[in-house]
mmCIF file of C-alpha atoms and ligand atoms in Angstrom:
data_model
loop_
_atom_site.group_PDB
_atom_site.id
_atom_site.type_symbol
_atom_site.label_atom_id
_atom_site.label_comp_id
_atom_site.label_asym_id
_atom_site.label_seq_id
_atom_site.Cartn_x
_atom_site.Cartn_y
_atom_site.Cartn_z
ATOM 1 C CA MET A 1317 -79.345 -32.387 18.781
ATOM 2 C CA HIS A 1318 -82.162 -33.466 16.498
ATOM 3 C CA MET A 1319 -85.775 -33.021 17.618
ATOM 4 C CA SER A 1320 -86.206 -36.797 17.441
ATOM 5 C CA ILE A 1321 -84.358 -37.056 20.778
ATOM 6 C CA PRO A 1322 -86.804 -35.049 22.941
ATOM 7 C CA LYS A 1323 -89.584 -36.938 21.166
ATOM 8 C CA ALA A 1324 -87.997 -40.279 22.097
ATOM 9 C CA ILE A 1325 -87.515 -39.124 25.699
ATOM 10 C CA ALA A 1326 -91.193 -38.219 25.880
ATOM 11 C CA LEU A 1327 -92.266 -41.539 24.322
ATOM 12 C CA LEU A 1328 -90.115 -43.449 26.807
ATOM 13 C CA GLY A 1329 -91.983 -41.758 29.636
ATOM 14 C CA ILE A 1330 -88.820 -40.138 30.960
ATOM 15 C CA GLY A 1331 -90.254 -36.671 30.396
ATOM 16 C CA ARG A 1332 -88.766 -33.902 28.297
ATOM 17 C CA GLN A 1333 -87.966 -31.921 31.447
ATOM 18 C CA ASN A 1334 -85.411 -34.619 32.300
ATOM 19 C CA LEU A 1335 -83.432 -34.102 29.118
ATOM 20 C CA ARG A 1336 -80.283 -32.026 29.646
ATOM 21 C CA LEU A 1337 -79.105 -30.028 26.651
ATOM 22 C CA ILE A 1338 -75.325 -29.772 26.691
ATOM 23 C CA PRO A 1339 -73.711 -26.609 25.310
ATOM 24 C CA VAL A 1340 -71.506 -26.862 22.232
ATOM 25 C CA ASP A 1341 -68.157 -25.282 21.386
ATOM 26 C CA LYS A 1342 -67.530 -22.782 18.581
ATOM 27 C CA ASP A 1343 -67.517 -25.660 16.067
ATOM 28 C CA PHE A 1344 -70.928 -26.897 17.305
ATOM 29 C CA ARG A 1345 -69.499 -30.021 19.005
ATOM 30 C CA MET A 1346 -70.671 -31.128 22.435
ATOM 31 C CA ARG A 1347 -68.513 -29.649 25.212
ATOM 32 C CA THR A 1348 -67.328 -32.542 27.349
ATOM 33 C CA ASP A 1349 -66.556 -30.242 30.316
ATOM 34 C CA ALA A 1350 -70.189 -29.115 30.257
ATOM 35 C CA LEU A 1351 -71.328 -32.745 29.944
ATOM 36 C CA GLU A 1352 -69.312 -33.705 33.031
ATOM 37 C CA ALA A 1353 -70.642 -30.688 34.927
ATOM 38 C CA ALA A 1354 -74.249 -31.617 34.058
ATOM 39 C CA ILE A 1355 -73.702 -35.167 35.344
ATOM 40 C CA VAL A 1356 -72.206 -33.867 38.596
ATOM 41 C CA GLU A 1357 -75.058 -31.383 39.003
ATOM 42 C CA ASP A 1358 -77.740 -34.024 38.464
ATOM 43 C CA LYS A 1359 -76.100 -36.488 40.820
ATOM 44 C CA GLY A 1360 -75.783 -33.722 43.427
ATOM 45 C CA ALA A 1361 -79.517 -33.107 43.124
ATOM 46 C CA ASP A 1362 -80.207 -36.811 43.668
ATOM 47 C CA ARG A 1363 -81.129 -37.412 40.038
ATOM 48 C CA THR A 1364 -79.758 -40.454 38.216
ATOM 49 C CA PRO A 1365 -78.251 -39.869 34.780
ATOM 50 C CA ILE A 1366 -78.949 -42.863 32.537
ATOM 51 C CA ALA A 1367 -77.741 -42.127 29.028
ATOM 52 C CA ILE A 1368 -75.778 -39.772 26.823
ATOM 53 C CA VAL A 1369 -76.857 -39.007 23.267
ATOM 54 C CA ALA A 1370 -74.014 -37.823 21.073
ATOM 55 C CA THR A 1371 -74.372 -36.851 17.423
ATOM 56 C CA ALA A 1372 -72.153 -37.970 14.560
ATOM 57 C CA GLY A 1373 -73.229 -35.406 12.001
ATOM 58 C CA THR A 1374 -75.675 -32.835 13.348
ATOM 59 C CA VAL A 1375 -78.550 -31.965 11.094
ATOM 60 C CA ALA A 1376 -77.712 -28.263 10.746
ATOM 61 C CA THR A 1377 -73.933 -28.184 10.354
ATOM 62 C CA GLY A 1378 -72.758 -31.815 10.190
ATOM 63 C CA ALA A 1379 -70.678 -31.399 13.369
ATOM 64 C CA ILE A 1380 -69.380 -34.620 14.896
ATOM 65 C CA ASP A 1381 -69.260 -34.679 18.696
ATOM 66 C CA PRO A 1382 -65.955 -35.755 20.315
ATOM 67 C CA LEU A 1383 -66.974 -39.407 20.476
ATOM 68 C CA CYS A 1384 -63.848 -40.816 22.172
ATOM 69 C CA GLU A 1385 -64.035 -38.399 25.111
ATOM 70 C CA ILE A 1386 -67.795 -38.830 25.424
ATOM 71 C CA ALA A 1387 -67.441 -42.635 25.348
ATOM 72 C CA GLU A 1388 -64.859 -42.404 28.124
ATOM 73 C CA ILE A 1389 -67.250 -40.364 30.279
ATOM 74 C CA ALA A 1390 -70.129 -42.771 29.538
ATOM 75 C CA HIS A 1391 -67.958 -45.740 30.460
ATOM 76 C CA ARG A 1392 -66.676 -44.129 33.666
ATOM 77 C CA GLU A 1393 -70.171 -43.093 34.752
ATOM 78 C CA GLY A 1394 -71.870 -46.349 33.694
ATOM 79 C CA LEU A 1395 -74.172 -44.531 31.227
ATOM 80 C CA TRP A 1396 -75.648 -45.866 27.987
ATOM 81 C CA LEU A 1397 -74.120 -44.130 24.979
ATOM 82 C CA HIS A 1398 -76.396 -43.631 21.998
ATOM 83 C CA VAL A 1399 -74.916 -42.033 18.898
ATOM 84 C CA ASP A 1400 -77.303 -40.358 16.492
ATOM 85 C CA GLY A 1401 -75.677 -41.036 13.143
ATOM 86 C CA ALA A 1402 -78.929 -40.745 11.180
ATOM 87 C CA TYR A 1403 -77.480 -38.205 8.787
ATOM 88 C CA GLY A 1404 -73.710 -38.399 9.212
ATOM 89 C CA GLY A 1405 -72.859 -41.858 10.560
ATOM 90 C CA LEU A 1406 -72.726 -43.505 7.148
ATOM 91 C CA ALA A 1407 -69.917 -41.211 6.047
ATOM 92 C CA ALA A 1408 -67.750 -43.375 8.314
ATOM 93 C CA LEU A 1409 -67.608 -45.695 5.273
ATOM 94 C CA ALA A 1410 -65.723 -43.006 3.365
ATOM 95 C CA VAL A 1411 -63.835 -41.065 6.061
ATOM 96 C CA PRO A 1412 -63.524 -43.403 9.083
ATOM 97 C CA GLU A 1413 -60.789 -41.218 10.569
ATOM 98 C CA GLN A 1414 -63.411 -38.567 11.364
ATOM 99 C CA PHE A 1415 -65.483 -41.010 13.415
ATOM 100 C CA GLN A 1416 -63.053 -42.305 15.990
ATOM 101 C CA GLY A 1417 -64.898 -43.585 19.029
ATOM 102 C CA LEU A 1418 -68.021 -44.531 17.061
ATOM 103 C CA SER A 1419 -67.534 -48.220 17.814
ATOM 104 C CA SER A 1420 -67.845 -47.482 21.565
ATOM 105 C CA ALA A 1421 -71.525 -46.619 21.153
ATOM 106 C CA ASP A 1422 -74.050 -48.890 22.874
ATOM 107 C CA SER A 1423 -76.500 -47.998 20.143
ATOM 108 C CA LEU A 1424 -76.166 -46.194 16.833
ATOM 109 C CA SER A 1425 -78.941 -44.935 14.591
ATOM 110 C CA LEU A 1426 -78.302 -44.716 10.842
ATOM 111 C CA ASP A 1427 -80.604 -43.625 8.032
ATOM 112 C CA ALA A 1428 -79.848 -45.510 4.840
ATOM 113 C CA HIS A 1429 -82.512 -43.268 3.229
ATOM 114 C CA LYS A 1430 -80.178 -40.353 3.789
ATOM 115 C CA TRP A 1431 -76.592 -41.153 2.943
ATOM 116 C CA LEU A 1432 -76.902 -44.623 1.471
ATOM 117 C CA TYR A 1433 -79.191 -43.181 -1.188
ATOM 118 C CA GLN A 1434 -82.173 -45.451 -0.451
ATOM 119 C CA PRO A 1435 -85.805 -44.468 -1.009
ATOM 120 C CA LEU A 1436 -87.738 -43.582 2.156
ATOM 121 C CA ASP A 1437 -87.787 -45.203 4.589
ATOM 122 C CA CYS A 1438 -84.810 -47.258 5.629
ATOM 123 C CA GLY A 1439 -83.835 -46.293 9.178
ATOM 124 C CA CYS A 1440 -81.646 -48.653 11.136
ATOM 125 C CA LEU A 1441 -80.535 -49.130 14.737
ATOM 126 C CA LEU A 1442 -77.355 -51.035 15.581
ATOM 127 C CA TYR A 1443 -76.523 -52.291 19.066
ATOM 128 C CA GLY A 1444 -73.049 -52.830 20.481
ATOM 129 C CA ASP A 1445 -74.487 -55.816 22.328
ATOM 130 C CA PRO A 1446 -77.791 -56.983 20.839
ATOM 131 C CA ALA A 1447 -78.360 -59.233 23.869
ATOM 132 C CA ARG A 1448 -79.093 -56.108 25.925
ATOM 133 C CA ALA A 1449 -81.816 -55.060 23.487
ATOM 134 C CA ARG A 1450 -83.298 -58.542 23.611
ATOM 135 C CA GLN A 1451 -83.334 -58.388 27.416
ATOM 136 C CA THR A 1452 -85.322 -55.168 27.110
ATOM 137 C CA PHE A 1453 -87.776 -56.057 24.370
ATOM 138 C CA ALA A 1454 -88.118 -59.834 24.445
ATOM 139 C CA GLY A 1455 -90.620 -61.688 26.558
ATOM 140 C CA SER A 1456 -93.304 -62.442 24.010
ATOM 141 C CA GLY A 1457 -93.589 -65.896 25.607
ATOM 142 C CA ASP A 1458 -94.764 -69.025 23.816
ATOM 143 C CA TYR A 1459 -95.181 -67.371 20.461
ATOM 144 C CA VAL A 1460 -91.473 -66.619 20.318
ATOM 145 C CA ARG A 1461 -90.513 -70.116 21.397
ATOM 146 C CA ILE A 1462 -92.729 -71.805 18.789
ATOM 147 C CA PHE A 1463 -91.499 -69.419 16.118
ATOM 148 C CA ASN A 1464 -87.938 -70.032 17.154
ATOM 149 C CA GLN A 1465 -88.182 -73.806 16.972
ATOM 150 C CA ASP A 1466 -88.697 -73.401 13.238
ATOM 151 C CA CYS A 1467 -85.960 -70.933 12.546
ATOM 152 C CA ASP A 1468 -83.544 -72.384 15.089
ATOM 153 C CA GLU A 1469 -82.793 -69.006 16.650
ATOM 154 C CA ALA A 1470 -82.872 -67.975 20.282
ATOM 155 C CA PHE A 1471 -84.684 -64.738 19.408
ATOM 156 C CA ALA A 1472 -86.794 -63.099 16.712
ATOM 157 C CA PHE A 1473 -86.331 -59.771 14.933
ATOM 158 C CA PHE A 1474 -89.215 -58.218 16.849
ATOM 159 C CA ASP A 1475 -87.413 -58.945 20.114
ATOM 160 C CA GLU A 1476 -84.955 -56.146 19.404
ATOM 161 C CA SER A 1477 -87.083 -53.023 19.032
ATOM 162 C CA PHE A 1478 -90.502 -51.447 19.524
ATOM 163 C CA GLU A 1479 -91.847 -52.535 16.165
ATOM 164 C CA LEU A 1480 -93.559 -55.876 15.615
ATOM 165 C CA SER A 1481 -94.915 -56.430 12.093
ATOM 166 C CA ARG A 1482 -92.975 -54.451 9.567
ATOM 167 C CA ARG A 1483 -92.088 -54.179 5.911
ATOM 168 C CA PHE A 1484 -88.896 -55.775 4.614
ATOM 169 C CA ARG A 1485 -87.059 -52.442 4.565
ATOM 170 C CA ALA A 1486 -83.642 -54.025 4.486
ATOM 171 C CA LEU A 1487 -84.257 -55.728 1.126
ATOM 172 C CA LYS A 1488 -83.689 -52.648 -1.042
ATOM 173 C CA LEU A 1489 -80.521 -51.790 0.857
ATOM 174 C CA TRP A 1490 -79.198 -55.332 0.680
ATOM 175 C CA MET A 1491 -79.925 -55.512 -3.047
ATOM 176 C CA SER A 1492 -78.238 -52.233 -3.872
ATOM 177 C CA LEU A 1493 -75.199 -53.146 -1.767
ATOM 178 C CA GLN A 1494 -75.005 -56.492 -3.570
ATOM 179 C CA TYR A 1495 -75.408 -54.874 -6.971
ATOM 180 C CA HIS A 1496 -73.143 -51.827 -6.613
ATOM 181 C CA GLY A 1497 -70.735 -53.030 -3.918
ATOM 182 C CA ARG A 1498 -69.581 -51.082 -0.879
ATOM 183 C CA GLN A 1499 -66.868 -49.278 -2.817
ATOM 184 C CA ALA A 1500 -69.426 -47.522 -5.033
ATOM 185 C CA PHE A 1501 -71.142 -46.128 -1.929
ATOM 186 C CA ARG A 1502 -67.804 -45.039 -0.466
ATOM 187 C CA GLU A 1503 -66.948 -43.199 -3.665
ATOM 188 C CA ALA A 1504 -70.366 -41.556 -3.908
ATOM 189 C CA ILE A 1505 -70.098 -40.325 -0.305
ATOM 190 C CA ARG A 1506 -66.582 -39.013 -1.017
ATOM 191 C CA ARG A 1507 -67.953 -37.102 -4.014
ATOM 192 C CA ASP A 1508 -70.678 -35.562 -1.840
ATOM 193 C CA LEU A 1509 -68.042 -34.543 0.714
ATOM 194 C CA HIS A 1510 -65.960 -33.040 -2.069
ATOM 195 C CA HIS A 1511 -68.917 -31.092 -3.478
ATOM 196 C CA ALA A 1512 -69.531 -29.597 -0.030
ATOM 197 C CA GLN A 1513 -65.903 -28.430 0.147
ATOM 198 C CA MET A 1514 -66.191 -27.021 -3.383
ATOM 199 C CA LEU A 1515 -69.289 -25.055 -2.438
ATOM 200 C CA ALA A 1516 -67.666 -23.772 0.775
ATOM 201 C CA GLN A 1517 -64.705 -22.543 -1.264
ATOM 202 C CA ALA A 1518 -66.919 -20.919 -3.873
ATOM 203 C CA VAL A 1519 -68.852 -19.155 -1.087
ATOM 204 C CA ALA A 1520 -65.628 -18.027 0.584
ATOM 205 C CA THR A 1521 -64.357 -16.472 -2.643
ATOM 206 C CA GLN A 1522 -67.608 -14.575 -3.275
ATOM 207 C CA PRO A 1523 -67.318 -11.283 -1.333
ATOM 208 C CA GLY A 1524 -71.094 -10.975 -0.862
ATOM 209 C CA LEU A 1525 -71.349 -14.335 0.910
ATOM 210 C CA GLU A 1526 -69.920 -15.921 4.053
ATOM 211 C CA VAL A 1527 -69.691 -19.469 5.408
ATOM 212 C CA LEU A 1528 -71.235 -19.676 8.887
ATOM 213 C CA SER A 1529 -69.912 -22.973 10.251
ATOM 214 C CA PRO A 1530 -67.094 -25.446 9.619
ATOM 215 C CA VAL A 1531 -67.855 -27.894 6.815
ATOM 216 C CA THR A 1532 -67.192 -31.252 8.464
ATOM 217 C CA LEU A 1533 -69.361 -33.458 6.264
ATOM 218 C CA SER A 1534 -71.697 -32.479 3.424
ATOM 219 C CA ALA A 1535 -73.768 -29.697 5.018
ATOM 220 C CA VAL A 1536 -72.750 -26.140 4.152
ATOM 221 C CA CYS A 1537 -74.310 -23.247 6.062
ATOM 222 C CA PHE A 1538 -73.757 -19.796 4.655
ATOM 223 C CA ARG A 1539 -75.473 -16.464 4.108
ATOM 224 C CA HIS A 1540 -75.560 -13.360 2.014
ATOM 225 C CA ARG A 1541 -73.868 -10.648 4.059
ATOM 226 C CA THR A 1542 -76.276 -7.817 3.285
ATOM 227 C CA LYS A 1543 -79.529 -9.156 1.792
ATOM 228 C CA ASP A 1544 -82.583 -10.829 3.328
ATOM 229 C CA ASN A 1545 -81.511 -14.496 3.317
ATOM 230 C CA GLU A 1546 -85.004 -15.820 3.891
ATOM 231 C CA ALA A 1547 -86.229 -13.951 0.807
ATOM 232 C CA ILE A 1548 -83.231 -15.266 -1.155
ATOM 233 C CA LEU A 1549 -84.066 -18.835 -0.133
ATOM 234 C CA ARG A 1550 -87.692 -18.499 -1.240
ATOM 235 C CA ARG A 1551 -86.592 -17.072 -4.566
ATOM 236 C CA VAL A 1552 -83.955 -19.775 -5.136
ATOM 237 C CA ILE A 1553 -86.510 -22.498 -4.500
ATOM 238 C CA ASP A 1554 -88.997 -20.784 -6.847
ATOM 239 C CA ARG A 1555 -86.342 -20.593 -9.570
ATOM 240 C CA GLY A 1556 -86.242 -24.404 -9.335
ATOM 241 C CA ARG A 1557 -82.647 -25.046 -10.377
ATOM 242 C CA VAL A 1558 -81.182 -25.967 -6.978
ATOM 243 C CA TYR A 1559 -82.864 -26.835 -3.705
ATOM 244 C CA LEU A 1560 -81.590 -25.538 -0.369
ATOM 245 C CA SER A 1561 -82.966 -25.602 3.153
ATOM 246 C CA ASN A 1562 -82.224 -23.323 6.071
ATOM 247 C CA ALA A 1563 -80.791 -23.450 9.576
ATOM 248 C CA THR A 1564 -80.216 -21.044 12.435
ATOM 249 C CA ILE A 1565 -76.518 -20.585 13.174
ATOM 250 C CA ASN A 1566 -75.563 -18.423 16.152
ATOM 251 C CA GLY A 1567 -78.966 -16.781 15.913
ATOM 252 C CA GLN A 1568 -78.591 -15.986 12.202
ATOM 253 C CA PHE A 1569 -80.752 -17.276 9.373
ATOM 254 C CA ALA A 1570 -78.484 -19.513 7.305
ATOM 255 C CA LEU A 1571 -78.883 -20.963 3.832
ATOM 256 C CA ARG A 1572 -78.084 -24.660 4.080
ATOM 257 C CA ALA A 1573 -76.991 -26.952 1.269
ATOM 258 C CA CYS A 1574 -76.627 -30.644 2.049
ATOM 259 C CA PHE A 1575 -75.175 -33.103 -0.468
ATOM 260 C CA VAL A 1576 -76.661 -36.573 -0.109
ATOM 261 C CA ASN A 1577 -77.458 -37.427 -3.706
ATOM 262 C CA HIS A 1578 -75.143 -39.624 -5.751
ATOM 263 C CA ARG A 1579 -76.285 -37.896 -8.954
ATOM 264 C CA THR A 1580 -75.192 -34.405 -7.896
ATOM 265 C CA THR A 1581 -72.332 -33.098 -10.024
ATOM 266 C CA ALA A 1582 -69.615 -30.513 -9.431
ATOM 267 C CA ALA A 1583 -71.518 -28.205 -11.813
ATOM 268 C CA ASP A 1584 -74.642 -28.539 -9.624
ATOM 269 C CA ALA A 1585 -72.606 -27.621 -6.548
ATOM 270 C CA LEU A 1586 -71.236 -24.501 -8.235
ATOM 271 C CA ALA A 1587 -74.669 -23.567 -9.596
ATOM 272 C CA ILE A 1588 -75.727 -22.910 -6.002
ATOM 273 C CA VAL A 1589 -73.600 -19.775 -5.752
ATOM 274 C CA GLU A 1590 -74.798 -18.570 -9.171
ATOM 275 C CA GLU A 1591 -78.403 -19.080 -8.128
ATOM 276 C CA ILE A 1592 -77.938 -17.316 -4.788
ATOM 277 C CA MET A 1593 -76.289 -14.306 -6.424
ATOM 278 C CA SER A 1594 -78.977 -14.105 -9.149
ATOM 279 C CA ALA A 1595 -81.732 -14.365 -6.551
ATOM 280 C CA ALA A 1596 -80.031 -11.666 -4.456
ATOM 281 C CA ASP A 1597 -79.834 -9.395 -7.552
ATOM 282 C CA GLU A 1598 -83.513 -9.977 -8.306
ATOM 283 C CA LEU A 1599 -84.370 -8.763 -4.801
ATOM 284 C CA ASN A 1600 -82.892 -5.375 -5.687
ATOM 285 C CA GLY A 1601 -84.831 -5.098 -8.893
HETATM 286 C C1 PLP B 2076 -79.160 -36.069 13.025
HETATM 287 C C2 PLP B 2076 -80.542 -36.620 12.746
HETATM 288 N N1 PLP B 2076 -81.130 -37.430 13.646
HETATM 289 C C3 PLP B 2076 -82.358 -37.942 13.446
HETATM 290 C C4 PLP B 2076 -83.061 -37.651 12.299
HETATM 291 C C5 PLP B 2076 -84.445 -38.247 12.144
HETATM 292 O O1 PLP B 2076 -84.439 -39.124 11.095
HETATM 293 P P1 PLP B 2076 -85.800 -39.775 10.537
HETATM 294 O O2 PLP B 2076 -86.607 -38.640 9.991
HETATM 295 O O3 PLP B 2076 -85.339 -40.728 9.507
HETATM 296 O O4 PLP B 2076 -86.468 -40.430 11.695
HETATM 297 C C6 PLP B 2076 -82.506 -36.807 11.344
HETATM 298 C C7 PLP B 2076 -83.270 -36.421 10.137
HETATM 299 O O5 PLP B 2076 -83.024 -35.403 9.525
HETATM 300 C C8 PLP B 2076 -81.204 -36.284 11.561
HETATM 301 O O6 PLP B 2076 -80.599 -35.485 10.648
#
C-alpha cells in the first residue's frame, strides 16, 4: 500500500488508526482470507467497514492484488472498492489480461505522469458511477446552476472532486494521445515491460546478484548477495549512467529499477547490471 492511502484516510477525518493493513502473500498480493477475517473482526467489534483499497501495481514490486476476488468481497459486503492504479493501472492498456476485475472498481486512480509519459503532474481519478461522486461533492448551489445553464450540463467538473480551480492538466495528455495514438502508448508500455523482464533475466544469470520479488510489471527488485547494497546504490547514482531507487523486501534492502520511460532502450536495461557489478567492485578497492 502506498503512503498516500493513510494520508487520505487522515485527510478524510477517518483517522489513521481506523485503517486496517491487510497481510500479503509471498508474491506481495493482498491475501483475501486475511481481508475477510479483518472485516469479520471489525464487524464483531461493532466497527463498520466502509471501503477496500486494492493496488494494481504496488510501488515497490509492481504486485497486482487479486482484483476479482476482492471485488466479490466488496460487493458482498457493500463496501466501496478503490483501486490504486497510480503506477501500474495504465499497463492495462498493454496487458489487460493481468488486470481482470479492474472494471469492478468504484474508483480508480491513475497517474498519467507515470506510465503515460506525461510531465508532472497529471493524476486522474475515474469513477465507476460518476453520479455517486457528484452526490458527494456537488451542492455549490446557485453558482453551479447559473454556470450550467450556459454549458447545458447537469454538473460541473468541480462537482466531482475536492479541487475547485485547477490547471488544464488533461490538455497535454489529450494532445499526446491525439498525436501519437493509443497504439504508440501500448507499444511503449510493452517495451518497458520487456526491459524489466530482460533485467530480471540478466540479474538471475549473474551469480553475485539475486531477484527479490516476482517481476509482474516494470519494477525489478534485486540485490547483491554479499556486498552493502545501500553503498552500491549510492555509488551507482554517483556514477550517473543509470538511476535506481530502493525498496525494502522481506526486511532486506533492495535495489529497485522501474521502467517508465519510453526512451529507455534494451542497452540501458542491460547497463544496469554492468553498473551494479562495477560499483560493487569499486567497493572492494
Ligand atoms: C501505487 C502508488 N499510489 C500512489 C502514488 C502517489 O502518486 P502521486 O505522487 O502522483 O500522488 C504512487 C506514487 O509513486 C504510487 O506508486
